[in-house]
Amino acid sequence: MRILVVEDDADLNRQLVEILTDAGYVVDTALDGEEGHFLGDTEPYDVVVLDVGLPKMDGITVLESWRADGRNMPVLLLTARDRWSDKVAGMDAGADDYVAKPFHVEEVLARIRALIRRAAGHASSELVCGPIRFDTRTSKVSVSGAGVKLTSHELRLLSYLMHHQDEVISRTELTEHLYDQDFDRDSNTIEVFVGRLRKKLGADSIETVRGLGYRLRSPGDGADQ
Ligand code: CA
């Protein structure tokens, strides 16, 4: 999952990048509203963490502009504790949730997990696909009850597929959501990681849809049967 952090306080920006990276997300950052607006307009993000008070273009204006352009990624606003009017303006502008500063890191992480789940249509924090279980809170994975150890790259890939079960996901989409903007997009690493996941989760776990991409199919999905 790929997250954009738009926060002009350099220390806070760095802190957010650190906790989000530790939690397994890929993170792009912007230090002002203009740069943040541009990135959100041009790159696909699974969540945007957006400060309200930003230089060059304030957070509410950035958000309004995205929504007017049909950009509908989940947005978590960072607001000042005593500015209730920012929260109202933010929700009206199309924010999905907000956290008031100063915040606890765990709260930001929990809200981001919830936004990602909700965007993918999942209510529970444990995602299940046949014998595969993925706990979004702990990042623990099991197959038929037995724990499986995954590397951070494998986890990211599985997390994206588990959130988008039964959808055919192209390699381009995976690359865009699993790597930051500086990543070399020509590489074939996705294929390598799919191969490794199949070894750990079962050869049939991830289906290759020729010419289109990959699909993690849940047993309840009747396509082709
Ligand atoms: Ca600020």
Tab-separated table of C-alpha atoms and ligand atoms in Angstrom:
chain	number	residue	atom	x	y	z
A	1	MET	CA	0.000	0.000	0.000
A	2	ARG	CA	1.286	3.421	-0.946
A	3	ILE	CA	0.710	6.513	1.168
A	4	LEU	CA	1.289	10.212	0.518
A	5	VAL	CA	2.186	12.402	3.500
A	6	VAL	CA	1.666	16.147	3.002
A	7	GLU	CA	2.997	17.949	6.102
A	8	ASP	CA	5.138	21.088	6.208
A	9	ASP	CA	6.577	20.468	9.673
A	10	ALA	CA	9.768	18.679	8.638
A	11	ASP	CA	10.168	16.827	11.953
A	12	LEU	CA	6.595	15.610	11.984
A	13	ASN	CA	6.835	14.694	8.302
A	14	ARG	CA	9.931	12.595	8.993
A	15	GLN	CA	8.293	10.983	12.024
A	16	LEU	CA	5.230	10.007	9.993
A	17	VAL	CA	7.366	8.570	7.209
A	18	GLU	CA	9.265	6.527	9.776
A	19	ILE	CA	6.233	4.996	11.479
A	20	LEU	CA	4.440	4.345	8.205
A	21	THR	CA	7.513	2.724	6.669
A	22	ASP	CA	7.961	0.599	9.790
A	23	ALA	CA	4.320	-0.442	9.447
A	24	GLY	CA	5.070	-1.748	5.955
A	25	TYR	CA	3.731	1.086	3.782
A	26	VAL	CA	5.504	2.738	0.892
A	27	VAL	CA	5.576	6.483	1.491
A	28	ASP	CA	5.938	9.569	-0.711
A	29	THR	CA	6.110	12.983	0.934
A	30	ALA	CA	5.495	16.641	0.189
A	31	LEU	CA	6.364	19.639	2.358
A	32	ASP	CA	3.883	22.118	0.873
A	33	GLY	CA	0.384	22.135	-0.569
A	34	GLU	CA	1.379	22.666	-4.185
A	35	GLU	CA	3.731	19.698	-4.331
A	36	GLY	CA	1.247	17.562	-2.398
A	37	HIS	CA	-1.560	18.558	-4.730
A	38	PHE	CA	0.547	17.648	-7.765
A	39	LEU	CA	1.506	14.217	-6.398
A	40	GLY	CA	-2.062	13.393	-5.385
A	41	ASP	CA	-3.242	14.445	-8.824
A	42	THR	CA	-0.740	12.330	-10.736
A	43	GLU	CA	0.118	9.274	-8.601
A	44	PRO	CA	-2.195	6.561	-7.272
A	45	TYR	CA	-2.274	6.457	-3.459
A	46	ASP	CA	-4.129	4.107	-1.141
A	47	VAL	CA	-4.331	6.828	1.531
A	48	VAL	CA	-3.243	10.468	1.785
A	49	VAL	CA	-2.315	12.012	5.140
A	50	LEU	CA	-2.950	15.721	4.622
A	51	ASP	CA	-2.141	18.572	6.982
A	52	VAL	CA	-4.645	21.449	6.928
A	53	GLY	CA	-2.191	24.309	7.520
A	54	LEU	CA	0.227	24.192	4.586
A	55	PRO	CA	2.316	26.802	2.745
A	56	LYS	CA	1.572	27.659	-0.931
A	57	MET	CA	-1.849	25.944	-0.930
A	58	ASP	CA	-3.783	25.037	2.222
A	59	GLY	CA	-4.943	21.477	2.840
A	60	ILE	CA	-8.666	22.192	2.406
A	61	THR	CA	-8.049	23.781	-1.016
A	62	VAL	CA	-5.838	20.856	-2.037
A	63	LEU	CA	-8.558	18.399	-1.028
A	64	GLU	CA	-11.358	20.344	-2.732
A	65	SER	CA	-9.366	20.452	-5.935
A	66	TRP	CA	-8.701	16.689	-5.870
A	67	ARG	CA	-12.353	15.888	-5.284
A	68	ALA	CA	-13.422	18.314	-8.031
A	69	ASP	CA	-11.062	16.438	-10.377
A	70	GLY	CA	-12.585	13.098	-9.371
A	71	ARG	CA	-9.612	11.938	-7.295
A	72	ASN	CA	-11.334	9.811	-4.670
A	73	MET	CA	-8.521	8.212	-2.639
A	74	PRO	CA	-9.137	8.128	1.141
A	75	VAL	CA	-7.820	11.264	2.869
A	76	LEU	CA	-6.926	11.521	6.556
A	77	LEU	CA	-6.685	15.159	7.654
A	78	LEU	CA	-4.289	16.399	10.311
A	79	THR	CA	-5.943	19.277	12.151
A	80	ALA	CA	-4.974	21.548	15.022
A	81	ARG	CA	-6.633	20.431	18.282
A	82	ASP	CA	-8.499	23.679	18.913
A	83	ARG	CA	-9.624	24.353	15.346
A	84	TRP	CA	-13.026	22.663	15.208
A	85	SER	CA	-13.883	24.730	12.113
A	86	ASP	CA	-11.023	23.008	10.217
A	87	LYS	CA	-12.590	19.635	10.953
A	88	VAL	CA	-15.980	20.739	9.661
A	89	ALA	CA	-14.496	22.376	6.559
A	90	GLY	CA	-12.321	19.329	5.970
A	91	MET	CA	-15.127	16.785	6.184
A	92	ASP	CA	-17.271	18.990	3.941
A	93	ALA	CA	-14.413	19.231	1.449
A	94	GLY	CA	-14.323	15.444	1.157
A	95	ALA	CA	-12.009	14.195	3.923
A	96	ASP	CA	-12.704	10.637	5.093
A	97	ASP	CA	-11.380	11.056	8.603
A	98	TYR	CA	-9.217	13.341	10.716
A	99	VAL	CA	-6.764	13.235	13.597
A	100	ALA	CA	-6.113	16.259	15.799
A	101	LYS	CA	-2.536	17.226	16.650
A	102	PRO	CA	-0.743	16.219	18.768
A	103	PHE	CA	-1.733	12.656	18.030
A	104	HIS	CA	-0.686	9.199	19.110
A	105	VAL	CA	1.077	7.253	16.399
A	106	GLU	CA	-1.074	4.190	17.074
A	107	GLU	CA	-4.234	6.190	16.412
A	108	VAL	CA	-2.958	7.399	13.040
A	109	LEU	CA	-1.993	3.840	12.069
A	110	ALA	CA	-5.371	2.428	13.141
A	111	ARG	CA	-7.257	5.105	11.194
A	112	ILE	CA	-5.154	4.446	8.089
A	113	ARG	CA	-5.779	0.689	8.323
A	114	ALA	CA	-9.511	1.357	8.652
A	115	LEU	CA	-9.519	3.713	5.637
A	116	ILE	CA	-7.704	1.160	3.471
A	117	ARG	CA	-10.056	-1.631	4.549
A	118	ARG	CA	-13.151	0.468	3.994
A	119	ALA	CA	-11.974	1.610	0.552
A	120	ALA	CA	-11.583	-2.058	-0.389
A	121	GLY	CA	-14.974	-2.965	1.114
A	122	HIS	CA	-13.757	-4.935	4.142
A	123	ALA	CA	-15.239	-4.359	7.594
A	124	SER	CA	-13.042	-6.703	9.622
A	125	SER	CA	-9.346	-6.151	10.330
A	126	GLU	CA	-8.625	-9.797	9.554
A	127	LEU	CA	-8.826	-10.562	5.837
A	128	VAL	CA	-9.565	-14.124	4.780
A	129	CYS	CA	-9.189	-15.754	1.372
A	130	GLY	CA	-9.751	-19.507	1.450
A	131	PRO	CA	-7.081	-20.986	3.727
A	132	ILE	CA	-5.099	-17.716	3.806
A	133	ARG	CA	-5.586	-15.337	6.720
A	134	PHE	CA	-4.005	-11.895	6.964
A	135	ASP	CA	-4.297	-9.819	10.123
A	136	THR	CA	-3.965	-6.155	9.109
A	137	ARG	CA	-3.170	-5.098	12.703
A	138	THR	CA	-0.237	-7.421	13.261
A	139	SER	CA	0.660	-8.275	9.629
A	140	LYS	CA	0.570	-11.953	10.643
A	141	VAL	CA	-0.195	-14.410	7.876
A	142	SER	CA	-1.306	-18.013	8.155
A	143	VAL	CA	-2.274	-20.751	5.732
A	144	SER	CA	-4.692	-23.388	7.059
A	145	GLY	CA	-3.866	-22.231	10.574
A	146	ALA	CA	-0.086	-22.495	10.235
A	147	GLY	CA	1.889	-19.265	10.518
A	148	VAL	CA	3.888	-18.203	7.459
A	149	LYS	CA	6.890	-15.869	7.587
A	150	LEU	CA	6.957	-13.266	4.828
A	151	THR	CA	9.506	-10.565	4.001
A	152	SER	CA	8.319	-6.961	3.987
A	153	HIS	CA	8.083	-6.946	0.173
A	154	GLU	CA	6.093	-10.179	0.131
A	155	LEU	CA	3.811	-8.803	2.854
A	156	ARG	CA	3.111	-5.634	0.892
A	157	LEU	CA	2.212	-7.614	-2.192
A	158	LEU	CA	-0.013	-10.036	-0.293
A	159	SER	CA	-1.701	-7.182	1.584
A	160	TYR	CA	-2.619	-5.467	-1.674
A	161	LEU	CA	-3.963	-8.683	-3.199
A	162	MET	CA	-5.896	-9.600	-0.022
A	163	HIS	CA	-7.543	-6.165	0.016
A	164	HIS	CA	-8.490	-6.622	-3.646
A	165	GLN	CA	-9.583	-10.262	-3.736
A	166	ASP	CA	-11.183	-11.547	-6.926
A	167	GLU	CA	-10.005	-8.530	-8.893
A	168	VAL	CA	-7.492	-8.878	-11.691
A	169	ILE	CA	-4.609	-6.609	-10.755
A	170	SER	CA	-2.143	-5.585	-13.437
A	171	ARG	CA	1.580	-5.552	-12.872
A	172	THR	CA	1.571	-1.798	-13.442
A	173	GLU	CA	-1.014	-1.287	-10.699
A	174	LEU	CA	0.987	-3.450	-8.306
A	175	THR	CA	4.196	-1.598	-9.094
A	176	GLU	CA	2.456	1.752	-8.560
A	177	HIS	CA	1.043	0.741	-5.201
A	178	LEU	CA	4.023	-1.179	-3.848
A	179	TYR	CA	6.894	1.155	-4.667
A	180	ASP	CA	7.517	4.862	-4.183
A	181	GLN	CA	7.876	7.351	-7.007
A	182	ASP	CA	11.638	6.898	-7.363
A	183	PHE	CA	11.423	3.171	-7.995
A	184	ASP	CA	12.582	1.811	-11.349
A	185	ARG	CA	9.253	0.899	-12.901
A	186	ASP	CA	10.760	-1.290	-15.630
A	187	SER	CA	11.879	-4.054	-13.349
A	188	ASN	CA	10.249	-7.464	-13.245
A	189	THR	CA	10.413	-7.776	-9.492
A	190	ILE	CA	6.648	-8.207	-9.122
A	191	GLU	CA	6.877	-11.515	-10.971
A	192	VAL	CA	9.669	-12.654	-8.694
A	193	PHE	CA	7.679	-11.822	-5.572
A	194	VAL	CA	4.548	-13.507	-6.885
A	195	GLY	CA	6.656	-16.627	-7.394
A	196	ARG	CA	7.944	-16.459	-3.827
A	197	LEU	CA	4.457	-15.956	-2.427
A	198	ARG	CA	3.195	-18.995	-4.342
A	199	LYS	CA	5.983	-21.071	-2.797
A	200	LYS	CA	4.964	-19.992	0.688
A	201	LEU	CA	1.181	-19.873	0.322
A	202	GLY	CA	0.525	-22.637	-2.168
A	203	ALA	CA	1.049	-22.894	-5.933
A	204	ASP	CA	-2.631	-22.160	-6.635
A	205	SER	CA	-2.894	-19.211	-4.265
A	206	ILE	CA	-2.273	-16.525	-6.882
A	207	GLU	CA	-3.641	-16.968	-10.348
A	208	THR	CA	-1.938	-15.488	-13.424
A	209	VAL	CA	-4.467	-13.979	-15.801
A	210	ARG	CA	-2.637	-14.047	-19.079
A	211	GLY	CA	-1.887	-10.618	-20.478
A	212	LEU	CA	-3.799	-8.879	-17.679
A	213	GLY	CA	-2.167	-9.558	-14.352
A	214	TYR	CA	-2.766	-11.509	-11.164
A	215	ARG	CA	-5.771	-12.504	-9.126
A	216	LEU	CA	-6.186	-13.825	-5.615
A	217	ARG	CA	-9.441	-15.670	-5.933
A	218	SER	CA	-11.648	-16.437	-2.956
A	219	PRO	CA	-13.335	-19.885	-2.982
A	220	GLY	CA	-16.773	-18.226	-2.947
A	221	ASP	CA	-16.139	-16.503	-6.271
A	222	GLY	CA	-17.794	-18.586	-8.949
A	223	ALA	CA	-16.017	-17.200	-12.004
A	224	ASP	CA	-15.047	-19.918	-14.528
A	225	GLN	CA	-16.614	-22.660	-12.432
B	1	CA	CA	1.192	22.726	9.085
